[in-house]
């Protein structure tokens, strides 16, 4: 489908089986695909389709039962827990349905959290946080606490936190699930803008209208890929990713 072979993520014959005593429950069954830098991919499927399991594996929060997962050309199986933690901090940004903000910490310091162990100067950290907050339009709320924000503003804060460290990829797990339609649209517009600026985005959703705002949709059912389709094809033609 894509002619660019410089894959950021390579998934090959991935399987995940959960075991409880003698009962085995397959969550992923032979999943394979590649994602190249600059893509905006939605992983879509109903509850129980395996999309959350797949997201957890791609975020290196879980390991597959079998198969291969390579991130930027490196097999994740070869990483220990400390190496995975460093990779998540430096290479990956995360946005969750429930925001996962620290309630007693200001917007500014919530966004600053991924920079705590990076060794940047205070001045550099300030500029990076300011830039991230400006990019999602919430700099004016930087001194507020999460409980003083609307749901949409909390999610914008979470996105700013996800991009502050300039990660290779942004993972978003049902990022509009707790929002009204207007706020959800604003959040998806931000993701589209970030993608247009070059950010790679992988979004998990069960909502068709949310998925269709991406450029590519991978649909799962019963732990298997049932379709992998490009949408908004003009973007891929412009970026030179089409065959």
Coordinates of N, CA, C and O in Angstrom, one line a residue, residues 42-115:
X42 N -5.8 5.5 12.2 CA -6.8 5.1 13.2 C -6.9 3.6 13.2 O -7.0 2.9 12.2
X43 N -6.9 3.0 14.5 CA -7.1 1.6 14.7 C -8.5 1.5 15.2 O -8.8 2.0 16.3
X44 N -9.4 0.9 14.5 CA -10.9 1.0 14.8 C -11.4 -0.4 15.0 O -10.9 -1.4 14.4
X45 N -12.4 -0.6 15.9 CA -13.0 -1.8 16.1 C -14.0 -1.8 17.3 O -13.8 -0.9 18.1
X46 N -14.9 -2.7 17.3 CA -15.8 -2.7 18.5 C -15.1 -3.2 19.7 O -14.0 -3.6 19.7
X47 N -15.8 -3.1 20.8 CA -15.3 -3.6 22.1 C -15.0 -5.1 22.0 O -15.7 -5.9 21.4
X48 N -13.8 -5.5 22.4 CA -13.3 -6.9 22.3 C -12.7 -7.2 21.0 O -12.3 -8.4 20.8
X49 N -12.4 -6.2 20.2 CA -11.8 -6.5 18.9 C -10.3 -6.7 19.0 O -9.7 -7.2 18.0
X50 N -9.7 -6.2 20.1 CA -8.2 -6.3 20.3 C -7.5 -5.0 20.1 O -6.3 -5.0 20.2
X51 N -8.2 -4.0 19.8 CA -7.5 -2.7 19.5 C -6.8 -2.1 20.7 O -5.7 -1.6 20.6
X52 N -7.4 -2.3 21.9 CA -6.7 -1.8 23.1 C -5.4 -2.6 23.4 O -4.4 -2.1 23.8
X53 N -5.6 -3.9 23.2 CA -4.4 -4.8 23.4 C -3.3 -4.4 22.5 O -2.1 -4.3 22.8
X54 N -3.7 -4.2 21.2 CA -2.7 -3.8 20.2 C -2.0 -2.5 20.6 O -0.8 -2.3 20.4
X55 N -2.8 -1.5 21.0 CA -2.2 -0.2 21.5 C -1.2 -0.4 22.6 O -0.1 0.1 22.6
X56 N -1.6 -1.2 23.6 CA -0.7 -1.5 24.7 C 0.6 -2.1 24.3 O 1.7 -1.8 24.8
X57 N 0.6 -3.0 23.3 CA 1.8 -3.6 22.8 C 2.6 -2.6 22.0 O 3.9 -2.5 22.2
X58 N 2.0 -1.8 21.2 CA 2.7 -0.7 20.5 C 3.3 0.3 21.4 O 4.4 0.9 21.1
X59 N 2.7 0.6 22.5 CA 3.2 1.5 23.5 C 4.2 0.9 24.4 O 4.8 1.5 25.3
X60 N 4.5 -0.4 24.2 CA 5.5 -1.2 25.0 C 5.0 -1.3 26.4 O 5.9 -1.4 27.3
X61 N 3.7 -1.2 26.7 CA 3.2 -1.4 28.0 C 2.8 -2.9 28.2 O 2.5 -3.3 29.4
X62 N 2.8 -3.7 27.2 CA 2.6 -5.1 27.2 C 3.4 -5.8 26.2 O 3.9 -5.1 25.2
X63 N 3.6 -7.0 26.3 CA 4.4 -7.8 25.3 C 3.5 -8.8 24.6 O 2.6 -9.4 25.3
X64 N 3.8 -9.1 23.4 CA 3.0 -10.1 22.6 C 3.3 -11.5 23.1 O 4.4 -11.8 23.6
X65 N 2.4 -12.4 22.9 CA 2.7 -13.9 23.1 C 3.6 -14.4 22.1 O 4.4 -15.3 22.3
X66 N 3.5 -14.0 20.8 CA 4.3 -14.4 19.7 C 4.3 -13.3 18.6 O 3.4 -12.4 18.7
X67 N 5.2 -13.4 17.7 CA 5.2 -12.4 16.6 C 6.3 -11.4 16.8 O 7.0 -11.5 17.9
X68 N 6.4 -10.5 15.9 CA 7.5 -9.5 16.0 C 7.0 -8.1 16.0 O 6.0 -7.7 15.3
X69 N 7.5 -7.3 16.9 CA 7.2 -5.8 16.9 C 8.5 -5.1 16.9 O 9.3 -5.2 17.8
X70 N 8.7 -4.3 15.8 CA 9.9 -3.5 15.7 C 9.5 -2.0 15.8 O 8.5 -1.6 15.1
X71 N 10.2 -1.2 16.6 CA 10.0 0.2 16.6 C 11.3 0.9 16.2 O 12.4 0.7 16.7
X72 N 11.2 1.7 15.1 CA 12.3 2.3 14.5 C 13.4 1.3 14.2 O 14.6 1.6 14.4
X73 N 13.0 0.2 13.7 CA 13.9 -0.9 13.2 C 14.5 -1.8 14.3 O 15.2 -2.7 14.0
X74 N 14.1 -1.6 15.6 CA 14.6 -2.4 16.7 C 13.5 -3.3 17.2 O 12.4 -2.8 17.5
X75 N 13.9 -4.5 17.4 CA 13.0 -5.5 17.9 C 12.7 -5.2 19.4 O 13.7 -5.3 20.2
X76 N 11.5 -5.0 19.8 CA 11.2 -4.7 21.2 C 11.5 -5.8 22.1 O 11.8 -5.6 23.3
X77 N 11.5 -7.1 21.6 CA 11.9 -8.2 22.5 C 13.3 -8.1 23.1 O 13.6 -8.7 24.1
X78 N 14.1 -7.3 22.4 CA 15.5 -7.2 22.9 C 15.7 -6.1 23.9 O 16.8 -5.9 24.4
X79 N 14.6 -5.4 24.3 CA 14.7 -4.4 25.3 C 14.3 -4.9 26.7 O 13.3 -5.7 26.8
X80 N 15.1 -4.5 27.7 CA 14.6 -4.8 29.1 C 13.6 -3.7 29.6 O 13.4 -2.7 28.8
X81 N 13.1 -3.8 30.8 CA 12.1 -2.9 31.2 C 12.6 -1.4 31.3 O 11.9 -0.5 31.0
X82 N 13.8 -1.3 31.8 CA 14.4 0.1 31.9 C 14.6 0.7 30.5 O 14.3 1.9 30.3
X83 N 15.0 -0.1 29.5 CA 15.2 0.4 28.2 C 13.9 0.8 27.6 O 13.7 1.8 26.8
X84 N 12.8 0.0 27.8 CA 11.5 0.3 27.3 C 11.0 1.6 27.9 O 10.3 2.4 27.3
X85 N 11.2 1.8 29.2 CA 10.8 3.0 29.9 C 11.4 4.3 29.3 O 10.8 5.3 29.1
X86 N 12.7 4.2 29.0 CA 13.4 5.3 28.4 C 12.9 5.6 27.0 O 12.8 6.7 26.6
X87 N 12.6 4.5 26.3 CA 12.1 4.7 24.9 C 10.7 5.3 25.0 O 10.5 6.2 24.2
X88 N 9.9 4.9 25.9 CA 8.6 5.5 26.0 C 8.7 7.0 26.3 O 7.9 7.9 25.8
X89 N 9.6 7.4 27.2 CA 9.8 8.8 27.6 C 10.3 9.6 26.5 O 9.8 10.8 26.3
X90 N 11.2 9.1 25.7 CA 11.9 9.9 24.7 C 11.2 9.9 23.3 O 11.2 10.8 22.6
X91 N 10.6 8.7 23.0 CA 10.1 8.5 21.6 C 8.6 8.5 21.5 O 8.1 8.6 20.4
X92 N 7.9 8.4 22.6 CA 6.4 8.2 22.5 C 5.7 9.3 23.4 O 6.1 9.6 24.5
X93 N 4.6 9.8 22.8 CA 3.7 10.6 23.6 C 2.4 9.9 23.7 O 2.0 9.2 22.8
X94 N 1.7 10.2 24.8 CA 0.4 9.4 25.1 C -0.7 10.4 25.4 O -0.5 11.3 26.2
X95 N -1.9 10.1 24.8 CA -3.1 10.8 25.1 C -4.2 9.8 25.4 O -4.4 8.9 24.6
X96 N -4.8 9.9 26.6 CA -5.8 8.9 27.0 C -7.2 9.5 27.1 O -7.4 10.7 27.3
X97 N -8.2 8.6 27.1 CA -9.6 9.0 27.2 C -9.8 9.8 28.5 O -10.6 10.8 28.6
X98 N -9.2 9.4 29.6 CA -9.4 9.9 30.9 C -8.4 11.0 31.3 O -8.3 11.4 32.5
X99 N -7.6 11.5 30.3 CA -6.7 12.6 30.5 C -5.5 12.3 31.3 O -4.4 12.7 30.9
X100 N -5.6 11.6 32.5 CA -4.5 11.2 33.3 C -3.7 12.4 33.7 O -2.4 12.3 33.7
X101 N -4.3 13.5 34.1 CA -3.6 14.7 34.6 C -3.5 14.6 36.2 O -4.3 14.0 36.8
X102 N -2.4 15.2 36.7 CA -2.3 15.2 38.2 C -3.1 16.4 38.7 O -3.0 17.5 38.3
X103 N -4.1 16.0 39.6 CA -5.1 17.0 40.0 C -4.6 18.2 40.8 O -5.2 19.3 40.7
X104 N -3.5 18.0 41.5 CA -3.0 19.1 42.4 C -1.8 19.8 41.7 O -1.0 20.4 42.4
X105 N -1.7 19.6 40.4 CA -0.6 20.2 39.7 C -1.1 21.1 38.6 O -2.1 20.7 37.9
X106 N -0.5 22.2 38.4 CA -1.0 23.2 37.4 C -0.8 22.6 36.0 O -0.1 21.6 35.7
X107 N -1.5 23.2 35.1 CA -1.4 22.8 33.7 C 0.0 22.8 33.2 O 0.5 21.9 32.5
X108 N 0.7 23.9 33.5 CA 2.1 24.0 33.1 C 3.0 22.9 33.6 O 3.7 22.3 32.8
X109 N 2.8 22.5 34.9 CA 3.7 21.5 35.4 C 3.2 20.1 35.0 O 4.0 19.2 34.9
X110 N 1.9 19.9 34.7 CA 1.5 18.7 34.1 C 2.2 18.4 32.7 O 2.6 17.3 32.4
X111 N 2.2 19.5 31.9 CA 2.8 19.4 30.6 C 4.4 19.2 30.8 O 5.0 18.5 29.9
X112 N 4.9 19.7 31.8 CA 6.4 19.6 32.0 C 6.8 18.2 32.4 O 8.0 17.9 32.3
X113 N 6.0 17.4 32.9 CA 6.3 16.1 33.5 C 7.3 15.3 32.7 O 8.3 14.7 33.2
X114 N 7.0 15.1 31.4 CA 7.9 14.3 30.6 C 9.4 14.8 30.5 O 10.3 14.1 30.1
X115 N 9.6 16.1 30.9 CA 10.9 16.7 30.8 C 11.7 16.5 32.0 O 12.9 16.9 32.0

